[in-house]
Amino acid sequence: MENLRLAYINASRGKHDRKEVIEFAADLENNLINIRNELLSHKYRVSPYKIFKKHEPKERIISKLPFRDRVIQWAIMLVVEPIWVSTLTSDTYSCLKGRGIHACLHRLQHDLSADPDGTTYCLKFDVRKFYPTIDHGILKTVIRRKLKDPDLLWLLDTIIDSVPEGEGIPIGNYLSQFFANLYLSELDHMAKEQMHLRYYYRYADDIVILAADKDRLNAVLLAINHYLAEQRNLMMKSNYQIFPVDSRGIDFLGYVCFHTHTLMRKSIKKNMARNVAKFEKMYEEGKLTEKQYKQAVCSWLGWAKHCNSKNLLRVLNMAKFSEVAKVSGGLTGTKVRLEDIFGRHIKITAFKVTPSKYHDNCITIQFMMEDKVEKDGGETTEWVQHIVFTGSEKIISQLKDLEIDPNDPIDAQIIKQNLQGGRCFYSITDP
């Protein structure tokens, strides 16, 4: 029951105003007891799906389950997610904590910059109709290599078979995202452990592989295409590409990555320009409040901050991220990632410790750092104000009892200390 209650909390997060969630919560304890009884007696059957189409931009068929079924899938994942994640390589991204779009992008950017010679050529491909063509029998076999509990296997089989054989797994199920990661997890291990591919990145069924020469990637392409057909009953799309990275960049995850810089994908850039123009017009006409305008623009700025977008933002006449982003506690500055300032000389001017849903406490640090800025038609270096967020207990303990005068900032640097077992901690030291 405790797991089901936690599953309800997770499934309802951000959805408390929806009718189906309100109705479920009105008789919460009985609804959870009924779910538990159905699971224990093996009487649970997946509810009918609500089917609708989504264009993003290509058309996708989305299958949505009623809220009670989503609670059940959350309950499953609360137990098995750590087990499944432990079987995945660090090169697998998509719907994993800490391994979303931008985590994958940042690793690709780092590798391109750190080893231009070893990343001269790119192999890029994806799977034809991946979700709709996942084989039920193969998926069940993959699941059984790690999970043995018969009651759990019955429940997972029930969910897998809730769509007819031959129709794959439904896009929209919470579990489907993890099924997709598992289905190609053995390919990830083959790529790293047998083929010894150093630069390999998989986001769902989109795969990018980098190497120093074309012949190596051609051999890799043949091996992976054979594996997909023989071991997973899948077909690689015919539009696979092997090309020099510097000739056109790697179009991946909404960005185009080169060895020296990253641009926003053209289609996303166009959508951004259209939407920003629309929001600005609505704001000028009084149809959006200042808060609504900031919230609308921030989502696009959040996308833009992960690439070289200074010129794009200037052309669109958009404000800096710090000018529109709301920062709690009155602290202001351009938001930066903690890892981007490791080892750099900073001047701490203020901080604020607040509760966080991800950590017991989170600290917002306001600081100055030397950055290149455009001024009088040229580029110069100035001390620029930034903010950074972290849940690091060490950093919180170092700062929490200090009184900082903004006119007399603390000179410092933030460093990362590696520990055994892949763990690490952050701390503040003298610059």
Short mmCIF file of C-alpha atoms in Angstrom, two decimals:
data_model
loop_
_atom_site.label_atom_id
_atom_site.label_comp_id
_atom_site.label_asym_id
_atom_site.label_seq_id
_atom_site.Cartn_x
_atom_site.Cartn_y
_atom_site.Cartn_z
CA MET A 1 0.00 0.00 0.00
CA GLU A 2 2.85 2.39 0.79
CA ASN A 3 4.24 1.92 -2.71
CA LEU A 4 0.80 2.52 -4.25
CA ARG A 5 0.41 5.74 -2.26
CA LEU A 6 3.79 6.95 -3.48
CA ALA A 7 2.83 5.94 -7.03
CA TYR A 8 -0.33 8.06 -6.76
CA ILE A 9 1.74 11.07 -5.60
CA ASN A 10 4.09 10.72 -8.57
CA ALA A 11 1.36 10.07 -11.14
CA SER A 12 -0.67 13.08 -9.96
CA ARG A 13 2.23 15.55 -9.78
CA GLY A 14 1.29 18.66 -11.75
CA LYS A 15 -2.14 17.22 -12.60
CA HIS A 16 -4.19 17.87 -9.46
CA ASP A 17 -6.63 20.12 -11.31
CA ARG A 18 -7.60 17.41 -13.83
CA LYS A 19 -11.04 15.85 -13.46
CA GLU A 20 -9.87 12.21 -13.44
CA VAL A 21 -7.25 12.94 -10.75
CA ILE A 22 -9.78 14.83 -8.60
CA GLU A 23 -12.24 11.92 -8.87
CA PHE A 24 -9.56 9.36 -7.99
CA ALA A 25 -8.34 11.42 -5.02
CA ALA A 26 -11.88 11.84 -3.67
CA ASP A 27 -11.88 8.15 -2.64
CA LEU A 28 -8.13 7.61 -2.64
CA GLU A 29 -7.74 4.87 -0.03
CA ASN A 30 -10.50 2.66 -1.46
CA ASN A 31 -9.22 3.13 -5.00
CA LEU A 32 -5.72 2.05 -3.94
CA ILE A 33 -7.10 -0.93 -1.99
CA ASN A 34 -9.09 -2.03 -5.06
CA ILE A 35 -5.97 -1.78 -7.23
CA ARG A 36 -3.98 -3.82 -4.71
CA ASN A 37 -6.66 -6.53 -4.55
CA GLU A 38 -6.80 -6.77 -8.35
CA LEU A 39 -3.04 -7.15 -8.55
CA LEU A 40 -2.83 -9.77 -5.79
CA SER A 41 -5.66 -11.83 -7.30
CA HIS A 42 -4.38 -11.42 -10.90
CA LYS A 43 -7.75 -9.93 -11.88
CA TYR A 44 -6.27 -6.66 -13.14
CA ARG A 45 -6.90 -5.90 -16.81
CA VAL A 46 -5.56 -2.86 -18.62
CA SER A 47 -8.29 -0.29 -19.32
CA PRO A 48 -9.16 0.70 -22.90
CA TYR A 49 -6.77 3.22 -24.44
CA LYS A 50 -7.79 6.66 -25.62
CA ILE A 51 -6.12 7.14 -29.01
CA PHE A 52 -5.20 10.50 -30.52
CA LYS A 53 -2.70 11.89 -33.03
CA LYS A 54 0.11 14.30 -32.32
CA HIS A 55 2.25 16.17 -34.84
CA GLU A 56 5.83 16.95 -33.70
CA PRO A 57 6.23 17.63 -36.67
CA LYS A 58 5.70 14.10 -37.99
CA GLU A 59 2.48 12.36 -37.06
CA ARG A 60 2.51 10.01 -34.08
CA ILE A 61 -0.28 7.87 -32.66
CA ILE A 62 -0.48 8.43 -28.88
CA SER A 63 -2.26 5.98 -26.57
CA LYS A 64 -3.43 7.29 -23.22
CA LEU A 65 -4.66 5.20 -20.27
CA PRO A 66 -7.02 6.26 -17.47
CA PHE A 67 -5.38 7.61 -14.33
CA ARG A 68 -5.69 4.39 -12.26
CA ASP A 69 -3.66 2.47 -14.84
CA ARG A 70 -0.98 5.15 -14.76
CA VAL A 71 -0.80 4.76 -10.96
CA ILE A 72 -0.14 1.03 -11.46
CA GLN A 73 2.64 1.69 -13.96
CA TRP A 74 4.23 4.17 -11.57
CA ALA A 75 4.03 1.55 -8.79
CA ILE A 76 5.89 -0.90 -11.01
CA MET A 77 8.59 1.60 -11.93
CA LEU A 78 9.21 2.65 -8.32
CA VAL A 79 10.36 -0.92 -7.69
CA VAL A 80 12.01 -2.02 -10.94
CA GLU A 81 13.53 1.22 -12.26
CA PRO A 82 16.77 0.89 -10.20
CA ILE A 83 17.09 -2.73 -11.38
CA TRP A 84 16.59 -1.85 -15.05
CA VAL A 85 18.80 1.24 -14.98
CA SER A 86 21.63 -0.87 -13.54
CA THR A 87 21.59 -2.98 -16.74
CA LEU A 88 21.97 0.02 -19.07
CA THR A 89 25.27 1.47 -20.23
CA SER A 90 26.09 5.12 -19.54
CA ASP A 91 25.61 5.75 -23.28
CA THR A 92 21.84 5.19 -23.05
CA TYR A 93 19.70 8.30 -22.69
CA SER A 94 15.95 9.16 -22.82
CA CYS A 95 13.53 9.15 -19.89
CA LEU A 96 16.23 8.38 -17.32
CA LYS A 97 16.98 10.56 -14.31
CA GLY A 98 19.91 12.81 -15.15
CA ARG A 99 20.08 11.43 -18.68
CA GLY A 100 17.73 13.54 -20.76
CA ILE A 101 18.24 15.46 -24.00
CA HIS A 102 20.69 18.00 -22.65
CA ALA A 103 22.80 15.49 -20.73
CA CYS A 104 23.32 13.60 -23.98
CA LEU A 105 23.95 16.84 -25.88
CA HIS A 106 26.55 18.03 -23.36
CA ARG A 107 28.45 14.77 -23.58
CA LEU A 108 28.45 14.90 -27.38
CA GLN A 109 29.64 18.53 -27.28
CA HIS A 110 32.43 17.62 -24.85
CA ASP A 111 33.67 14.67 -26.93
CA LEU A 112 33.67 16.66 -30.17
CA SER A 113 35.66 19.43 -28.54
CA ALA A 114 38.08 17.18 -26.65
CA ASP A 115 38.96 14.79 -29.50
CA PRO A 116 38.49 16.33 -33.00
CA ASP A 117 40.71 13.69 -34.63
CA GLY A 118 38.85 10.76 -33.08
CA THR A 119 35.46 12.21 -34.01
CA THR A 120 36.12 13.16 -37.65
CA TYR A 121 33.26 11.08 -39.10
CA CYS A 122 29.71 10.40 -37.92
CA LEU A 123 27.31 7.50 -38.44
CA LYS A 124 23.74 8.58 -37.71
CA PHE A 125 20.61 6.41 -38.01
CA ASP A 126 17.35 5.48 -36.36
CA VAL A 127 14.89 2.58 -36.45
CA ARG A 128 11.91 2.46 -38.79
CA LYS A 129 8.65 2.74 -36.77
CA PHE A 130 10.43 1.72 -33.59
CA TYR A 131 7.65 1.62 -30.98
CA PRO A 132 4.99 0.05 -33.28
CA THR A 133 7.36 -2.75 -34.37
CA ILE A 134 8.74 -3.89 -31.02
CA ASP A 135 8.23 -7.66 -30.84
CA HIS A 136 6.28 -8.76 -27.74
CA GLY A 137 8.02 -12.13 -27.46
CA ILE A 138 11.51 -10.65 -27.70
CA LEU A 139 10.64 -7.91 -25.19
CA LYS A 140 9.36 -10.48 -22.69
CA THR A 141 12.56 -12.50 -23.11
CA VAL A 142 14.70 -9.41 -22.48
CA ILE A 143 12.70 -8.61 -19.33
CA ARG A 144 13.07 -12.16 -18.02
CA ARG A 145 16.85 -12.00 -18.17
CA LYS A 146 16.80 -9.70 -15.14
CA LEU A 147 13.39 -10.14 -13.46
CA LYS A 148 12.25 -13.54 -12.14
CA ASP A 149 9.24 -12.85 -9.88
CA PRO A 150 6.21 -14.61 -11.47
CA ASP A 151 3.63 -12.10 -10.18
CA LEU A 152 5.58 -9.17 -11.57
CA LEU A 153 6.14 -10.96 -14.89
CA TRP A 154 2.40 -11.68 -15.14
CA LEU A 155 1.66 -7.99 -14.61
CA LEU A 156 4.25 -6.82 -17.17
CA ASP A 157 2.97 -9.37 -19.70
CA THR A 158 -0.57 -8.12 -19.13
CA ILE A 159 0.50 -4.56 -19.93
CA ILE A 160 2.59 -5.59 -22.96
CA ASP A 161 -0.31 -7.64 -24.36
CA SER A 162 -2.82 -4.81 -23.81
CA VAL A 163 -2.22 -4.00 -27.49
CA PRO A 164 -2.41 -6.76 -30.13
CA GLU A 165 0.76 -8.62 -31.15
CA GLY A 166 2.25 -6.92 -34.18
CA GLU A 167 1.35 -3.42 -33.01
CA GLY A 168 4.38 -3.02 -30.77
CA ILE A 169 4.08 -1.02 -27.57
CA PRO A 170 1.94 2.11 -27.24
CA ILE A 171 3.56 5.54 -27.29
CA GLY A 172 2.18 7.27 -24.21
CA ASN A 173 2.53 4.50 -21.62
CA TYR A 174 4.94 5.39 -18.84
CA LEU A 175 6.40 1.88 -19.03
CA SER A 176 6.88 2.06 -22.81
CA GLN A 177 9.78 4.49 -22.42
CA PHE A 178 11.66 1.97 -20.29
CA PHE A 179 10.67 -0.96 -22.50
CA ALA A 180 12.26 0.93 -25.41
CA ASN A 181 15.49 1.44 -23.46
CA LEU A 182 15.62 -2.23 -22.48
CA TYR A 183 14.83 -3.50 -25.99
CA LEU A 184 18.07 -2.08 -27.39
CA SER A 185 20.18 -2.34 -24.22
CA GLU A 186 22.03 -5.41 -25.51
CA LEU A 187 22.96 -3.44 -28.63
CA ASP A 188 24.50 -0.80 -26.35
CA HIS A 189 26.59 -3.45 -24.60
CA MET A 190 27.62 -4.98 -27.93
CA ALA A 191 28.70 -1.55 -29.20
CA LYS A 192 30.84 -0.83 -26.14
CA GLU A 193 32.14 -4.25 -25.09
CA GLN A 194 32.48 -6.16 -28.38
CA MET A 195 32.86 -3.42 -31.00
CA HIS A 196 34.77 -1.12 -28.58
CA LEU A 197 33.07 2.04 -29.83
CA ARG A 198 34.33 4.94 -27.77
CA TYR A 199 31.91 7.57 -29.05
CA TYR A 200 28.43 6.02 -29.03
CA TYR A 201 25.20 7.82 -28.06
CA ARG A 202 21.66 6.40 -28.06
CA TYR A 203 18.53 8.41 -27.34
CA ALA A 204 15.60 5.94 -27.63
CA ASP A 205 16.10 4.66 -31.22
CA ASP A 206 18.20 7.60 -32.47
CA ILE A 207 21.86 6.57 -32.54
CA VAL A 208 25.01 8.58 -33.27
CA ILE A 209 28.46 6.98 -33.51
CA LEU A 210 31.71 8.88 -34.09
CA ALA A 211 35.06 7.58 -35.31
CA ALA A 212 38.27 8.66 -37.01
CA ASP A 213 37.60 7.04 -40.39
CA LYS A 214 34.74 6.06 -42.70
CA ASP A 215 35.73 2.41 -43.15
CA ARG A 216 35.33 1.78 -39.44
CA LEU A 217 31.82 3.24 -39.46
CA ASN A 218 30.81 1.29 -42.57
CA ALA A 219 31.76 -1.93 -40.81
CA VAL A 220 29.84 -0.83 -37.70
CA LEU A 221 26.78 -0.04 -39.83
CA LEU A 222 26.71 -3.54 -41.32
CA ALA A 223 27.08 -5.20 -37.91
CA ILE A 224 24.33 -3.13 -36.25
CA ASN A 225 21.95 -3.53 -39.20
CA HIS A 226 22.42 -7.32 -38.99
CA TYR A 227 21.82 -7.30 -35.22
CA LEU A 228 18.62 -5.26 -35.50
CA ALA A 229 17.19 -7.56 -38.17
CA GLU A 230 18.24 -10.90 -36.67
CA GLN A 231 18.03 -10.28 -32.93
CA ARG A 232 15.33 -7.62 -32.59
CA ASN A 233 13.13 -8.01 -35.69
CA LEU A 234 13.65 -4.31 -36.48
CA MET A 235 14.54 -2.42 -39.65
CA MET A 236 17.01 0.43 -39.81
CA LYS A 237 15.67 3.44 -41.74
CA SER A 238 17.12 3.71 -45.21
CA ASN A 239 18.19 7.32 -44.65
CA TYR A 240 21.21 6.38 -42.50
CA GLN A 241 24.21 8.67 -43.04
CA ILE A 242 28.00 8.50 -42.77
CA PHE A 243 29.59 11.93 -43.22
CA PRO A 244 32.43 14.24 -42.08
CA VAL A 245 31.31 16.13 -38.98
CA ASP A 246 32.78 19.45 -40.14
CA SER A 247 30.97 19.35 -43.48
CA ARG A 248 27.47 19.84 -42.07
CA GLY A 249 27.38 19.06 -38.37
CA ILE A 250 25.46 16.38 -36.48
CA ASP A 251 21.70 17.04 -36.47
CA PHE A 252 20.75 15.37 -33.20
CA LEU A 253 18.32 16.11 -30.33
CA GLY A 254 17.17 19.43 -31.82
CA TYR A 255 20.68 20.84 -32.27
CA VAL A 256 23.39 20.73 -34.95
CA CYS A 257 26.78 19.99 -33.36
CA PHE A 258 30.19 20.82 -34.82
CA HIS A 259 33.64 20.44 -33.29
CA THR A 260 33.80 24.12 -32.34
CA HIS A 261 30.19 25.16 -31.76
CA THR A 262 26.54 24.08 -31.58
CA LEU A 263 23.58 25.59 -33.43
CA MET A 264 19.86 25.20 -32.99
CA ARG A 265 18.11 22.98 -35.55
CA LYS A 266 16.63 25.10 -38.35
CA SER A 267 13.03 23.93 -37.83
CA ILE A 268 13.19 24.68 -34.09
CA LYS A 269 14.78 28.07 -34.78
CA LYS A 270 11.89 28.94 -37.11
CA ASN A 271 9.30 27.85 -34.53
CA MET A 272 11.12 29.89 -31.90
CA ALA A 273 11.07 33.03 -34.10
CA ARG A 274 7.35 32.61 -34.87
CA ASN A 275 6.38 32.01 -31.26
CA VAL A 276 8.49 34.81 -29.81
CA ALA A 277 6.99 37.24 -32.32
CA LYS A 278 3.51 36.05 -31.36
CA PHE A 279 4.20 36.38 -27.61
CA GLU A 280 5.66 39.88 -28.02
CA LYS A 281 2.63 41.02 -30.01
CA MET A 282 0.22 39.58 -27.43
CA TYR A 283 2.18 41.26 -24.63
CA GLU A 284 2.14 44.63 -26.41
CA GLU A 285 -1.62 44.28 -26.99
CA GLY A 286 -2.22 43.51 -23.32
CA LYS A 287 -3.33 39.92 -23.99
CA LEU A 288 -0.49 38.55 -21.86
CA THR A 289 0.62 39.77 -18.45
CA GLU A 290 4.32 40.37 -17.87
CA LYS A 291 4.50 37.12 -15.89
CA GLN A 292 2.78 35.13 -18.67
CA TYR A 293 5.09 36.67 -21.27
CA LYS A 294 8.18 35.78 -19.25
CA GLN A 295 6.99 32.21 -18.74
CA ALA A 296 6.28 31.78 -22.46
CA VAL A 297 9.63 33.20 -23.57
CA CYS A 298 11.65 31.38 -20.91
CA SER A 299 10.90 27.94 -22.38
CA TRP A 300 12.50 29.01 -25.67
CA LEU A 301 15.42 30.70 -23.95
CA GLY A 302 15.98 27.55 -21.93
CA TRP A 303 16.31 25.68 -25.23
CA ALA A 304 18.61 28.34 -26.70
CA LYS A 305 21.04 28.50 -23.77
CA HIS A 306 22.49 25.07 -24.62
CA CYS A 307 23.87 26.23 -27.97
CA ASN A 308 25.67 29.20 -29.53
CA SER A 309 22.62 31.42 -29.85
CA LYS A 310 23.89 34.92 -29.01
CA ASN A 311 23.43 36.19 -32.58
CA LEU A 312 20.03 34.50 -32.92
CA LEU A 313 18.73 36.15 -29.74
CA ARG A 314 20.06 39.52 -30.89
CA VAL A 315 18.32 39.15 -34.27
CA LEU A 316 15.07 38.24 -32.52
CA ASN A 317 15.57 41.18 -30.14
CA MET A 318 15.02 38.87 -27.18
CA ALA A 319 16.02 39.72 -23.64
CA LYS A 320 18.76 37.82 -21.89
CA PHE A 321 17.65 34.77 -19.94
CA SER A 322 18.39 36.59 -16.69
CA GLU A 323 16.07 39.43 -17.68
CA VAL A 324 13.01 37.23 -18.04
CA ALA A 325 13.70 34.28 -15.73
CA LYS A 326 12.16 34.46 -12.30
CA VAL A 327 14.72 33.91 -9.53
CA SER A 328 13.57 33.24 -5.98
CA GLY A 329 14.84 35.27 -3.08
CA GLY A 330 15.63 38.43 -5.01
CA LEU A 331 18.90 37.00 -6.38
CA THR A 332 19.56 37.89 -9.99
CA GLY A 333 21.95 36.97 -12.78
CA THR A 334 22.28 34.70 -15.77
CA LYS A 335 21.68 31.08 -14.79
CA VAL A 336 24.67 28.78 -15.32
CA ARG A 337 25.30 25.09 -14.67
CA LEU A 338 27.52 24.18 -11.73
CA GLU A 339 29.87 22.09 -13.90
CA ASP A 340 30.49 25.10 -16.17
CA ILE A 341 32.22 27.05 -13.40
CA PHE A 342 34.37 24.33 -11.79
CA GLY A 343 37.82 25.73 -11.02
CA ARG A 344 37.04 29.28 -12.17
CA HIS A 345 37.68 32.37 -10.04
CA ILE A 346 34.32 33.70 -8.80
CA LYS A 347 33.25 36.45 -6.40
CA ILE A 348 30.29 35.32 -4.23
CA THR A 349 27.97 38.26 -3.53
CA ALA A 350 24.93 36.55 -1.95
CA PHE A 351 23.21 33.22 -1.41
CA LYS A 352 19.88 31.81 -0.24
CA VAL A 353 19.05 28.32 1.09
CA THR A 354 15.52 27.07 0.40
CA PRO A 355 13.67 23.71 0.54
CA SER A 356 13.66 21.69 -2.69
CA LYS A 357 11.61 18.79 -4.03
CA TYR A 358 14.83 17.13 -5.23
CA HIS A 359 16.99 17.72 -2.13
CA ASP A 360 16.32 18.50 1.54
CA ASN A 361 17.69 21.96 0.75
CA CYS A 362 18.90 23.81 -2.31
CA ILE A 363 21.26 26.77 -2.32
CA THR A 364 21.11 29.59 -4.86
CA ILE A 365 24.47 31.33 -5.16
CA GLN A 366 24.79 34.78 -6.71
CA PHE A 367 28.31 35.54 -7.93
CA MET A 368 30.47 37.53 -10.34
CA MET A 369 32.68 35.88 -12.96
CA GLU A 370 34.82 37.22 -15.77
CA ASP A 371 33.06 36.75 -19.11
CA LYS A 372 33.52 38.01 -22.64
CA VAL A 373 30.87 40.61 -23.53
CA GLU A 374 30.16 42.71 -26.59
CA LYS A 375 30.74 46.41 -26.01
CA ASP A 376 31.06 49.38 -28.38
CA GLY A 377 31.06 47.10 -31.40
CA GLY A 378 33.84 44.90 -30.05
CA GLU A 379 34.45 42.16 -27.50
CA THR A 380 35.91 42.76 -24.04
CA THR A 381 36.14 40.97 -20.68
CA GLU A 382 34.10 42.10 -17.68
CA TRP A 383 32.91 40.77 -14.33
CA VAL A 384 29.33 39.57 -15.02
CA GLN A 385 26.74 38.56 -12.43
CA HIS A 386 25.42 34.98 -12.49
CA ILE A 387 23.44 32.57 -10.33
CA VAL A 388 23.85 28.83 -9.87
CA PHE A 389 21.73 26.24 -8.02
CA THR A 390 22.97 23.15 -6.18
CA GLY A 391 21.78 20.68 -3.56
CA SER A 392 25.37 19.99 -2.44
CA GLU A 393 25.30 19.49 1.34
CA LYS A 394 29.01 20.36 1.54
CA ILE A 395 28.57 23.73 -0.16
CA ILE A 396 25.47 24.53 1.91
CA SER A 397 27.36 23.75 5.14
CA GLN A 398 30.28 25.97 4.06
CA LEU A 399 28.12 29.01 3.29
CA LYS A 400 25.03 28.78 5.49
CA ASP A 401 26.50 30.57 8.54
CA LEU A 402 28.36 33.28 6.62
CA GLU A 403 27.27 36.90 6.28
CA ILE A 404 28.29 38.28 2.90
CA ASP A 405 28.40 41.99 2.08
CA PRO A 406 27.58 42.42 -1.64
CA ASN A 407 30.06 45.31 -1.68
CA ASP A 408 32.79 43.05 -0.31
CA PRO A 409 32.29 39.68 -2.10
CA ILE A 410 34.12 36.46 -1.23
CA ASP A 411 36.79 35.34 -3.70
CA ALA A 412 36.41 31.62 -4.24
CA GLN A 413 36.24 28.69 -6.64
CA ILE A 414 34.01 25.60 -6.71
CA ILE A 415 35.78 22.28 -7.23
CA LYS A 416 34.64 18.71 -7.77
CA GLN A 417 36.20 15.97 -5.63
CA ASN A 418 35.99 12.41 -7.04
CA LEU A 419 35.56 9.49 -4.65
CA GLN A 420 35.78 5.73 -5.07
CA GLY A 421 32.81 3.99 -6.65
CA GLY A 422 32.10 6.79 -9.09
CA ARG A 423 30.80 9.12 -6.37
CA CYS A 424 31.85 12.73 -5.95
CA PHE A 425 31.19 15.86 -3.89
CA TYR A 426 31.56 19.60 -4.46
CA SER A 427 33.23 22.15 -2.21
CA ILE A 428 34.28 25.80 -2.12
CA THR A 429 37.98 26.66 -1.84
CA ASP A 430 40.24 29.67 -2.32
CA PRO A 431 40.80 30.58 -5.99
#
